[in-house]
XYZ file of C-alpha atoms in Angstrom:
688
model
C 0.076 -0.086 0.057
C 1.563 3.350 -1.111
C 2.145 5.514 1.970
C 1.142 9.383 1.080
C 4.394 11.496 1.454
C 4.690 14.566 3.434
C 4.725 16.664 0.395
C 1.407 15.167 -0.957
C -0.243 15.335 2.405
C 0.569 19.015 2.562
C -0.725 19.526 -1.047
C -3.990 17.801 -0.238
C -4.510 19.972 2.878
C -3.716 22.982 0.699
C -6.423 21.958 -1.905
C -8.865 21.168 0.849
C -8.414 24.473 2.369
C -8.904 26.258 -0.819
C -12.055 24.317 -1.431
C -13.396 25.454 1.820
C -12.489 29.047 1.341
C -14.121 29.047 -1.933
C -17.258 27.243 -0.704
C -17.430 29.858 2.139
C -17.001 32.584 -0.257
C -19.500 30.897 -2.402
C -21.953 30.585 0.342
C -21.424 34.269 1.491
C -21.996 35.354 -2.126
C -25.017 33.198 -2.197
C -26.223 34.761 1.148
C -25.532 38.146 0.015
C -27.440 37.358 -3.324
C -30.289 35.731 -1.450
C -30.369 38.891 0.857
C -30.193 41.228 -2.014
C -32.890 39.304 -3.862
C -35.097 39.399 -0.580
C -34.172 43.215 -0.142
C -35.140 43.900 -3.731
C -38.095 42.116 -3.482
C -38.990 44.116 -0.561
C -38.384 47.459 -2.095
C -40.588 46.436 -5.123
C -43.301 45.672 -2.742
C -46.362 43.589 -3.487
C -47.065 42.716 -7.025
C -50.452 43.653 -8.446
C -52.913 40.854 -8.447
C -55.178 42.107 -11.259
C -55.924 39.633 -13.889
C -58.042 39.617 -16.865
C -61.668 39.082 -15.806
C -65.038 39.108 -17.333
C -67.061 42.288 -16.663
C -70.577 41.346 -15.247
C -73.926 43.151 -15.903
C -76.684 43.120 -13.398
C -80.468 43.917 -13.575
C -82.005 46.198 -10.805
C -82.693 43.261 -8.672
C -79.269 41.886 -8.696
C -79.978 39.228 -11.369
C -76.979 38.610 -13.760
C -78.095 39.516 -17.174
C -74.734 39.529 -19.073
C -70.953 39.693 -19.293
C -68.206 40.766 -21.450
C -67.121 38.047 -23.951
C -63.502 37.665 -24.557
C -63.626 34.095 -25.179
C -62.598 33.449 -21.626
C -64.727 33.317 -18.578
C -63.175 34.805 -15.694
C -64.905 35.906 -12.460
C -63.348 36.704 -9.031
C -64.915 35.457 -5.767
C -63.843 35.805 -2.107
C -62.704 32.801 0.000
C -66.146 32.929 1.892
C -67.793 32.264 -1.433
C -65.977 29.107 -2.407
C -66.965 25.786 -1.058
C -64.514 24.744 1.904
C -64.354 21.115 0.255
C -63.110 22.617 -2.938
C -60.439 24.531 -1.058
C -59.438 21.526 1.124
C -59.465 19.289 -2.026
C -57.212 21.717 -4.140
C -54.646 22.209 -1.211
C -54.645 18.493 -0.548
C -53.655 17.429 -4.018
C -51.722 20.292 -5.244
C -49.791 21.474 -2.135
C -50.471 19.749 1.279
C -47.729 21.724 3.055
C -48.973 25.078 1.702
C -49.715 26.606 5.187
C -46.326 25.644 6.484
C -43.901 26.599 3.765
C -42.781 30.083 2.513
C -43.331 29.550 -1.223
C -40.995 26.535 -1.716
C -41.350 23.024 -0.613
C -37.750 21.793 -0.555
C -38.651 18.508 0.799
C -40.920 18.101 -2.177
C -38.462 19.410 -4.383
C -35.965 16.862 -3.391
C -38.382 13.974 -3.523
C -39.319 15.096 -7.164
C -35.582 15.200 -8.231
C -35.109 11.485 -6.838
C -38.101 10.396 -8.479
C -37.171 11.895 -11.851
C -33.606 10.502 -11.588
C -35.076 7.027 -10.963
C -37.356 7.271 -14.001
C -34.889 9.109 -16.205
C -37.640 11.417 -17.098
C -39.739 14.242 -15.437
C -42.551 12.294 -13.562
C -43.264 14.413 -10.614
C -43.915 18.052 -10.223
C -42.895 20.338 -7.161
C -44.359 23.541 -7.721
C -46.179 24.864 -4.879
C -49.667 26.699 -4.888
C -47.658 30.124 -4.650
C -45.485 29.203 -7.655
C -48.467 28.160 -9.789
C -50.120 31.381 -8.900
C -46.978 33.404 -9.856
C -46.924 31.675 -13.299
C -50.585 32.220 -13.579
C -50.482 35.875 -12.973
C -47.089 37.137 -14.542
C -45.595 34.479 -16.825
C -45.998 32.361 -19.736
C -45.842 28.397 -19.441
C -42.509 27.936 -21.221
C -39.879 25.750 -19.646
C -36.693 28.015 -19.888
C -34.514 28.792 -17.020
C -35.235 32.404 -17.395
C -38.912 31.703 -16.737
C -38.108 29.528 -13.749
C -35.966 32.255 -12.179
C -38.519 34.901 -12.679
C -41.166 32.627 -11.327
C -39.167 32.016 -8.213
C -38.641 35.709 -7.821
C -42.613 36.424 -8.025
C -43.030 33.535 -5.634
C -40.920 35.412 -3.100
C -42.698 38.709 -3.734
C -46.073 36.988 -3.091
C -45.211 35.270 0.038
C -43.505 38.509 1.441
C -46.439 40.651 0.984
C -49.717 38.656 0.901
C -51.191 36.450 3.320
C -51.947 32.521 2.771
C -55.529 33.485 2.374
C -54.792 36.012 -0.339
C -52.513 33.802 -2.305
C -54.856 30.677 -2.337
C -57.887 32.985 -3.088
C -55.902 34.211 -6.001
C -54.731 30.938 -7.147
C -58.266 29.481 -7.042
C -59.581 32.461 -9.180
C -56.979 32.136 -11.695
C -56.357 28.334 -12.309
C -57.519 27.029 -15.627
C -60.203 24.347 -15.568
C -60.718 24.073 -19.338
C -63.359 25.013 -21.817
C -62.646 28.758 -21.447
C -63.276 28.696 -17.785
C -60.563 30.426 -15.536
C -61.235 30.229 -11.703
C -63.506 28.261 -9.570
C -66.534 30.230 -10.340
C -66.456 30.102 -13.777
C -65.630 26.441 -13.621
C -68.405 25.758 -11.100
C -71.102 27.434 -13.286
C -69.682 25.684 -16.489
C -69.436 22.096 -15.184
C -72.221 21.796 -12.553
C -74.406 25.082 -13.189
C -74.108 26.544 -9.651
C -71.903 28.755 -7.918
C -68.663 27.906 -6.264
C -70.094 28.165 -2.779
C -72.719 25.335 -3.591
C -70.520 22.636 -4.647
C -70.847 19.290 -2.730
C -67.746 17.401 -1.775
C -68.372 14.951 -4.732
C -68.289 18.021 -6.993
C -65.607 19.788 -5.380
C -63.108 16.717 -5.638
C -64.090 16.195 -9.182
C -63.512 19.876 -10.030
C -60.119 19.970 -8.092
C -58.799 17.244 -10.328
C -59.315 19.013 -13.510
C -56.570 21.574 -13.713
C -53.754 18.795 -13.953
C -54.920 18.105 -17.273
C -58.249 19.819 -18.596
C -58.372 17.733 -21.719
C -57.683 14.521 -19.854
C -59.479 14.699 -16.448
C -62.627 16.688 -17.553
C -65.629 14.488 -16.568
C -66.918 15.887 -20.112
C -63.796 14.541 -21.896
C -63.370 11.195 -20.102
C -65.515 10.278 -17.190
C -63.477 7.155 -16.236
C -60.064 9.030 -15.839
C -61.966 12.086 -14.144
C -63.370 9.426 -11.642
C -59.982 7.817 -11.084
C -58.669 11.219 -10.413
C -61.413 12.099 -8.029
C -60.524 8.941 -6.108
C -57.139 9.883 -5.606
C -58.028 13.192 -4.328
C -60.573 12.021 -2.047
C -57.917 9.571 -0.564
C -55.380 12.592 -0.078
C -58.204 14.454 1.613
C -58.639 11.379 3.970
C -54.837 10.973 4.622
C -54.441 14.748 5.127
C -57.406 14.824 7.724
C -59.718 16.957 5.773
C -62.565 14.270 5.521
C -63.336 10.936 6.885
C -63.033 7.687 5.035
C -66.855 7.205 5.161
C -67.378 10.662 3.513
C -64.730 9.828 0.784
C -66.592 6.786 -0.026
C -69.935 8.529 -0.041
C -68.589 11.323 -2.343
C -67.111 8.745 -4.763
C -70.243 7.052 -5.048
C -72.431 10.221 -5.509
C -74.125 10.896 -8.945
C -72.960 13.932 -10.691
C -75.179 16.117 -12.816
C -73.076 17.950 -15.643
C -74.043 20.986 -17.264
C -71.246 21.653 -19.833
C -72.724 25.016 -20.744
C -71.479 28.478 -19.674
C -74.434 30.049 -17.687
C -74.134 33.545 -19.605
C -74.602 31.496 -22.858
C -78.159 30.930 -21.685
C -78.716 34.512 -20.849
C -79.726 36.926 -23.654
C -81.385 39.600 -21.818
C -81.854 43.043 -23.457
C -78.984 42.989 -25.826
C -79.711 46.462 -26.990
C -79.705 47.784 -23.626
C -76.322 46.151 -22.649
C -74.780 47.646 -25.594
C -76.102 50.871 -24.539
C -74.613 50.241 -21.165
C -71.206 49.593 -22.474
C -71.276 52.667 -24.402
C -72.137 54.654 -21.169
C -69.252 53.181 -19.561
C -67.014 54.472 -22.332
C -68.358 58.022 -22.989
C -69.990 58.902 -19.874
C -67.514 57.158 -17.143
C -64.512 57.420 -19.627
C -63.484 53.749 -19.099
C -61.266 52.135 -21.847
C -62.441 49.391 -23.944
C -59.839 46.872 -22.206
C -61.153 47.771 -18.734
C -64.734 47.416 -19.696
C -63.989 44.170 -21.328
C -61.563 42.623 -18.984
C -61.359 44.709 -15.980
C -63.721 42.501 -13.886
C -66.154 45.186 -13.414
C -69.455 44.463 -11.682
C -72.103 46.930 -13.353
C -75.257 47.313 -11.710
C -77.931 48.577 -14.084
C -81.304 50.069 -13.914
C -82.941 47.278 -16.101
C -86.152 45.680 -14.762
C -86.318 42.213 -16.206
C -90.201 41.914 -15.901
C -90.716 44.879 -17.796
C -87.974 43.996 -20.382
C -89.521 40.782 -20.956
C -93.038 42.529 -21.311
C -91.686 44.978 -23.696
C -89.756 42.057 -26.235
C -93.147 40.185 -25.698
C -95.596 42.925 -26.841
C -93.424 43.825 -29.895
C -93.133 40.221 -30.753
C -96.909 39.602 -30.447
C -98.271 42.832 -32.083
C -95.855 43.095 -35.162
C -96.605 40.758 -38.013
C -93.590 38.320 -38.386
C -93.863 39.144 -42.005
C -93.355 42.666 -41.881
C -89.985 44.547 -42.278
C -91.042 47.325 -40.092
C -88.849 48.104 -37.060
C -89.869 48.935 -33.582
C -88.157 50.721 -30.661
C -89.274 51.190 -27.170
C -87.800 53.035 -24.073
C -89.302 52.745 -20.618
C -88.293 55.043 -17.653
C -88.827 55.789 -14.090
C -89.820 59.508 -14.354
C -88.652 60.281 -10.874
C -85.055 59.077 -11.303
C -84.596 58.773 -14.965
C -83.780 55.066 -14.489
C -84.273 53.301 -17.946
C -86.383 50.135 -17.100
C -86.655 48.594 -20.448
C -85.124 49.268 -23.828
C -85.694 47.631 -27.319
C -83.749 48.879 -30.097
C -85.018 46.572 -32.709
C -86.942 43.469 -33.720
C -83.817 41.205 -34.029
C -80.707 41.978 -32.445
C -78.864 39.357 -34.264
C -79.951 40.607 -37.698
C -79.391 44.315 -36.763
C -77.619 45.600 -33.753
C -78.264 49.159 -34.637
C -80.153 50.499 -31.670
C -82.962 52.679 -32.777
C -83.922 53.660 -29.139
C -80.667 55.709 -28.670
C -79.119 55.937 -32.007
C -81.875 56.736 -34.693
C -83.202 60.293 -35.385
C -86.634 60.242 -36.629
C -89.400 62.896 -37.006
C -91.599 62.805 -33.798
C -94.729 64.179 -35.428
C -97.324 65.472 -32.957
C -95.525 64.095 -29.935
C -93.435 67.478 -30.092
C -96.664 69.369 -29.413
C -96.698 69.046 -25.622
C -93.326 70.913 -25.641
C -94.713 73.681 -27.691
C -98.045 73.739 -25.618
C -95.948 74.034 -22.456
C -94.267 76.993 -23.799
C -97.573 78.422 -24.566
C -98.704 77.984 -21.124
C -95.441 80.047 -20.110
C -96.748 82.722 -22.521
C -100.316 83.016 -21.093
C -102.252 80.256 -22.683
C -104.582 78.154 -20.707
C -106.583 74.884 -21.511
C -109.361 77.171 -22.396
C -107.575 79.380 -24.778
C -109.303 79.092 -28.254
C -108.497 79.372 -31.784
C -110.370 78.550 -34.944
C -109.687 75.027 -36.484
C -110.144 75.262 -40.341
C -108.625 74.663 -43.525
C -105.722 77.303 -43.508
C -103.011 78.661 -45.550
C -100.353 80.752 -44.010
C -98.841 83.628 -45.969
C -95.404 85.172 -45.125
C -94.047 88.586 -45.794
C -90.367 87.807 -46.048
C -90.650 85.791 -49.302
C -91.067 82.447 -47.463
C -93.287 80.156 -49.399
C -96.947 79.481 -48.322
C -97.698 76.761 -45.940
C -100.719 74.845 -45.861
C -100.906 72.062 -43.026
C -103.657 69.464 -42.716
C -105.524 67.789 -40.173
C -105.803 64.021 -40.121
C -108.272 62.884 -42.822
C -108.866 66.694 -43.469
C -111.341 66.984 -40.473
C -111.496 70.558 -39.120
C -113.931 72.059 -36.525
C -114.634 74.841 -38.773
C -115.066 77.056 -35.524
C -113.250 77.671 -32.462
C -111.720 74.822 -30.353
C -109.795 75.117 -26.894
C -106.201 74.051 -26.380
C -107.205 71.161 -24.245
C -109.508 69.674 -27.242
C -106.752 70.656 -29.702
C -104.149 68.368 -27.827
C -106.750 65.616 -27.431
C -107.539 65.376 -31.098
C -104.129 66.624 -32.329
C -105.401 69.542 -34.265
C -102.404 70.553 -36.592
C -103.915 74.047 -37.410
C -103.981 74.980 -33.693
C -100.533 73.914 -33.137
C -99.113 75.839 -36.205
C -101.019 78.866 -35.306
C -99.662 78.772 -31.696
C -96.091 78.030 -33.107
C -96.105 81.190 -35.195
C -97.711 83.260 -32.622
C -95.025 82.383 -29.898
C -92.419 82.767 -32.726
C -90.454 79.825 -34.411
C -87.478 80.089 -32.094
C -89.559 79.513 -28.874
C -90.210 75.795 -29.619
C -86.563 75.325 -30.320
C -85.650 76.827 -26.952
C -88.463 74.731 -25.256
C -86.996 71.567 -26.934
C -83.360 72.449 -25.298
C -85.053 72.866 -22.037
C -86.590 69.631 -22.197
C -83.367 68.052 -23.040
C -83.482 67.582 -26.749
C -80.069 67.535 -28.445
C -80.780 67.346 -32.083
C -80.778 70.282 -34.413
C -84.127 71.871 -35.273
C -85.035 74.132 -38.112
C -86.998 77.338 -37.494
C -89.770 76.504 -39.887
C -93.635 76.588 -39.577
C -93.849 72.797 -39.817
C -91.648 72.317 -36.601
C -94.929 72.371 -34.591
C -95.696 69.261 -36.408
C -92.552 67.284 -35.568
C -90.683 67.582 -38.822
C -87.176 67.920 -37.138
C -85.688 64.559 -36.198
C -85.327 63.575 -32.577
C -83.959 60.527 -30.675
C -86.593 58.162 -28.991
C -84.612 58.210 -25.525
C -84.594 61.914 -25.538
C -88.464 62.168 -26.109
C -89.066 59.637 -23.285
C -86.856 61.969 -21.060
C -88.766 64.971 -21.985
C -92.022 63.545 -20.974
C -90.644 62.245 -17.757
C -90.375 66.065 -16.797
C -94.081 66.509 -17.168
C -94.640 63.163 -15.207
C -92.377 64.129 -12.332
C -93.616 67.614 -11.970
C -90.800 69.580 -13.823
C -87.765 68.189 -12.389
C -84.605 67.560 -14.842
C -83.689 64.005 -15.126
C -81.341 62.215 -17.368
C -81.841 58.660 -18.819
C -79.866 56.596 -16.434
C -78.629 52.985 -17.368
C -76.198 52.569 -14.471
C -76.544 52.745 -10.796
C -73.185 51.696 -9.500
C -69.880 50.351 -10.796
C -67.371 48.336 -8.798
C -63.928 47.350 -9.664
C -62.646 43.650 -9.436
C -61.857 44.327 -5.669
C -65.312 45.441 -4.908
C -64.287 49.189 -4.703
C -67.151 51.478 -5.854
C -65.788 53.556 -8.836
C -69.274 55.140 -9.825
C -72.587 55.650 -8.071
C -75.510 57.568 -9.510
C -76.287 60.911 -8.222
C -79.849 61.389 -7.186
C -80.068 65.255 -7.487
C -82.559 66.230 -9.726
C -82.821 70.219 -10.493
C -86.263 71.737 -11.178
C -86.571 73.274 -14.562
C -90.227 73.401 -15.259
C -92.892 75.101 -13.333
C -94.657 72.355 -11.367
C -98.027 74.020 -11.778
C -97.759 74.349 -15.579
C -96.177 70.847 -15.734
C -99.306 69.494 -13.751
C -101.811 71.478 -16.129
C -100.150 70.094 -19.124
C -100.343 66.541 -17.793
C -103.960 66.926 -17.070
C -104.372 68.081 -20.749
C -102.544 64.893 -21.757
C -104.878 62.665 -20.077
C -107.553 64.066 -22.654
C -105.893 61.906 -25.347
C -107.804 59.027 -23.678
C -111.035 60.777 -22.761
C -113.918 60.199 -25.172
C -115.815 63.370 -23.788
C -113.491 65.339 -25.881
C -114.560 63.672 -29.110
C -116.134 66.221 -31.398
C -115.200 66.850 -35.053
C -112.642 64.222 -34.590
C -112.049 61.276 -32.129
C -109.396 61.829 -29.481
C -106.169 60.032 -30.640
C -106.073 57.542 -27.869
C -109.625 56.308 -28.820
C -108.308 52.889 -30.150
C -106.657 51.908 -26.886
C -109.233 53.307 -24.211
C -110.826 50.092 -23.872
C -107.314 48.494 -23.018
C -106.250 50.656 -20.315
C -107.314 50.338 -16.622
C -105.506 53.199 -14.907
C -104.858 56.950 -15.524
C -102.346 57.791 -18.116
C -101.224 60.900 -19.888
C -99.672 60.847 -23.549
C -99.573 61.875 -27.014
C -99.340 60.009 -30.259
C -97.596 61.363 -33.340
C -97.291 60.392 -36.972
C -95.654 61.303 -40.207
C -95.588 59.695 -43.410
C -92.661 57.457 -42.205
C -92.904 57.340 -38.392
C -95.511 56.265 -35.934
C -95.008 57.304 -32.303
C -96.900 56.801 -28.993
C -95.395 58.469 -25.794
C -97.370 58.313 -22.576
C -96.971 57.892 -18.728
C -98.301 57.048 -15.438
C -96.879 58.483 -12.061
C -94.625 55.499 -12.156
C -93.503 55.046 -15.556
C -93.027 56.749 -18.989
C -92.662 54.877 -22.259
C -91.929 55.992 -25.628
C -92.898 53.475 -28.687
C -91.635 54.183 -32.196
C -92.422 52.055 -35.436
C -91.119 52.687 -38.754
C -88.700 51.547 -41.632
C -85.010 52.083 -41.554
C -85.013 53.211 -45.029
C -87.681 55.856 -44.596
C -90.423 54.094 -46.548
C -93.858 55.338 -46.019
C -96.043 53.501 -43.489
C -98.930 52.425 -45.792
C -100.612 49.503 -44.042
C -103.375 50.682 -41.545
C -102.265 47.854 -39.121
C -98.681 49.168 -39.186
C -99.841 52.688 -38.274
C -101.430 51.219 -35.122
C -98.424 49.317 -33.920
C -96.961 52.156 -31.764
C -100.146 52.702 -29.804
C -101.132 49.194 -29.301
C -97.645 48.096 -28.010
C -97.604 51.140 -25.750
C -100.991 50.477 -24.188
C -100.540 46.623 -23.483
C -96.817 47.175 -22.454
C -97.963 49.775 -19.851
C -100.599 47.573 -18.489
C -98.130 44.602 -18.263
C -95.263 46.678 -16.698
C -97.610 48.032 -14.109
C -99.578 44.943 -13.393
C -99.616 44.308 -9.516
C -98.513 47.876 -8.813
C -100.847 50.282 -7.102
C -103.152 52.535 -9.339
C -102.042 56.082 -8.889
C -103.518 59.220 -10.060
C -101.454 62.238 -10.999
C -100.802 64.437 -7.950
C -101.318 68.118 -8.007
C -98.606 70.255 -6.543
C -99.685 71.767 -3.164
C -100.103 75.331 -4.631
C -100.356 76.963 -7.940
C -103.283 75.105 -9.658
C -107.003 75.093 -9.430
C -109.437 72.575 -10.791
C -112.918 73.663 -12.174
C -115.656 71.977 -14.279
C -115.705 73.447 -17.861
C -117.515 72.994 -21.008
C -114.867 71.263 -23.251
C -116.609 72.969 -26.237
C -115.907 76.409 -25.317
C -113.601 76.278 -22.226
C -115.998 78.378 -20.183
C -117.157 77.385 -16.519
C -119.868 74.560 -17.036
C -123.275 74.845 -15.603
C -125.760 72.196 -14.853
C -127.132 72.628 -18.176
C -124.012 71.724 -20.079
C -124.329 68.312 -21.496
C -120.674 67.433 -20.949
C -118.588 68.767 -18.148
C -114.801 68.005 -17.667
C -112.745 68.827 -14.575
C -110.104 70.797 -15.834
C -106.898 72.189 -13.905
C -105.483 75.703 -14.636
C -102.583 77.543 -13.271
C -104.132 79.646 -10.358
C -105.093 82.934 -11.745
C -105.652 81.771 -15.341
C -108.942 79.835 -14.751
C -111.885 81.037 -16.724
C -114.558 83.297 -14.984
C -117.239 83.397 -17.564
C -119.674 80.762 -17.406
C -121.117 78.806 -20.484
C -124.379 80.107 -21.666
C -124.661 78.042 -24.733
C -126.876 75.328 -23.244
C -129.165 77.571 -21.054
C -132.621 76.403 -21.567
C -134.034 80.049 -21.843
C -131.166 81.331 -24.165
C -132.407 82.727 -27.451
C -131.723 80.748 -30.483
C -129.298 82.306 -33.001
C -127.482 84.543 -30.467
C -124.404 82.544 -30.593
C -124.054 82.380 -34.271
C -124.708 86.268 -34.850
C -122.141 86.876 -31.951
C -119.486 84.596 -33.786
C -120.259 86.522 -37.111
C -119.353 89.999 -35.606
C -116.477 88.879 -33.393
C -113.011 89.179 -34.980
C -110.632 86.690 -33.108
C -107.679 88.175 -31.446
C -105.130 86.027 -33.592
C -106.341 87.430 -36.871
C -105.351 90.904 -35.763
C -101.650 89.851 -35.449
C -101.169 87.182 -38.194
C -102.854 87.162 -41.759
C -104.331 83.708 -41.619
C -107.028 82.621 -43.978
């Protein structure tokens, strides 16, 4: 045996000493490097946990009505809203030492290395839940050393700055379960049609096995392998003390009802309304499109599902399936401006163009209440009279003559009151009022009522020849219904970010812009549209739906060659309905001309079913109600065959009693008086 010489021994000691020194230096460098990494991680602070998530839209009762669709279903739920069985199953199978390590399970890593060496292949994973969460949040799933080092760094940052609860919650909300479902909430809804909080042990143990290989262990892909994986998970839960052996056996044998459909794929509620909400998020709240689509927002809207269904149902029922005519509807709460129902067309899939908010159409006679409110401001009353007859208007400024016509060319050929002119929609009365007030008066009134479209200063403006938006008209009538307060069409009540922080909440302040007394007088005159007492030379315009309504309403219909409207309200709800062709084709069929009124009447009845019947409430001061003769607007006597209770702004009520029906009145006096009397308006304007 060869004996080591002194020189060799000294040489060995020298090498050993150098090795130890180098090792110590290396260890010191490693410690310094590790300390530097920790220090740098501490300086950087907590990494942001925001991940792309679906934005959810809710109705006014909290029901989910839709979501943003990026091809992925992502929702975020708190730990309290996740089944404890699912939490325990996930920890048990993915990282049983999760609560005891600091991001890395070194014992598990060593075991994985041994297993891989023995098999000469990678057969066992060692990533902790924190490492997987870091990968899901910030990294691609490639297998480079750079990715692994970056993953380790993010793991350190997560463990240094977040609690185990936060990390586990984040992991469960970001892990992929296949079929476009990211996170436990989306997966629970997809596979079992229920919330993550409602999962049974059997469902939870099945679901927790899917992330290992969604294409292999999904029960929809391979039930046999899914059940095998479920059994393994249940066994680990027993071994780790989460459940008893008996509970595991019961869960393994429990039948499973699988859905295989994303819940929101079944939900197709108010697509036009949802488009309008997205537009409001962008243009009113100034959120960018990525935030709207992937920000995980919770958007609480004003939509009433029952009323929306009633709107869609009435349109489908009333409009012939063979017709190409389009219909739009907007229903609002007049007190708040909250939009309760919206239909922008008959088929969203064929045409997503939202006629309720985008189309500009001629309003016809529905513009008249705005004109007549301005008339009340200038001294008109429900008893103000003008002559209704075939009339040509001449102008001194070279403007062409203008000859408007009443429907079916029916004229009173005598004096009629403002109240009756509204009820029967007399066009001659409207144009005379418009010209008397000045053509700019209606334009200013329209602005006061919130109409934003441009209007032309022409005689025909009084008959609704300048285009408006349907939603603006519904809003304008809301101001009559609520007593004169300015409201705006509201689609959103509250918006929360993915953390539940409120980033928008609707303001409930409403400024008064109309005189309450005049608004109420206007409302009372608009009830005459449904009052057959005001029939005369023409029927009231609501005569075709009087038999269909069961509560007090005020409203006004309108029609042009290409547009048919009905806008009306109760104290609780205002609704505008429009019907017409997109290309401006004339509405020739009699049935099509009646769509708007019939849809409006039956929708209002359906929408308000079960709600208390309310009359329009008069303001505490400023108005007075009297019985008048609707033919002449004078105070009615017991001899008048028709008496209508009519409201006036206090101080403008009539003081003269009707003498036309007195039993002792000499015959012929009325006629002789009319022949001698020159009406006041003929002294101002050269009308024929």
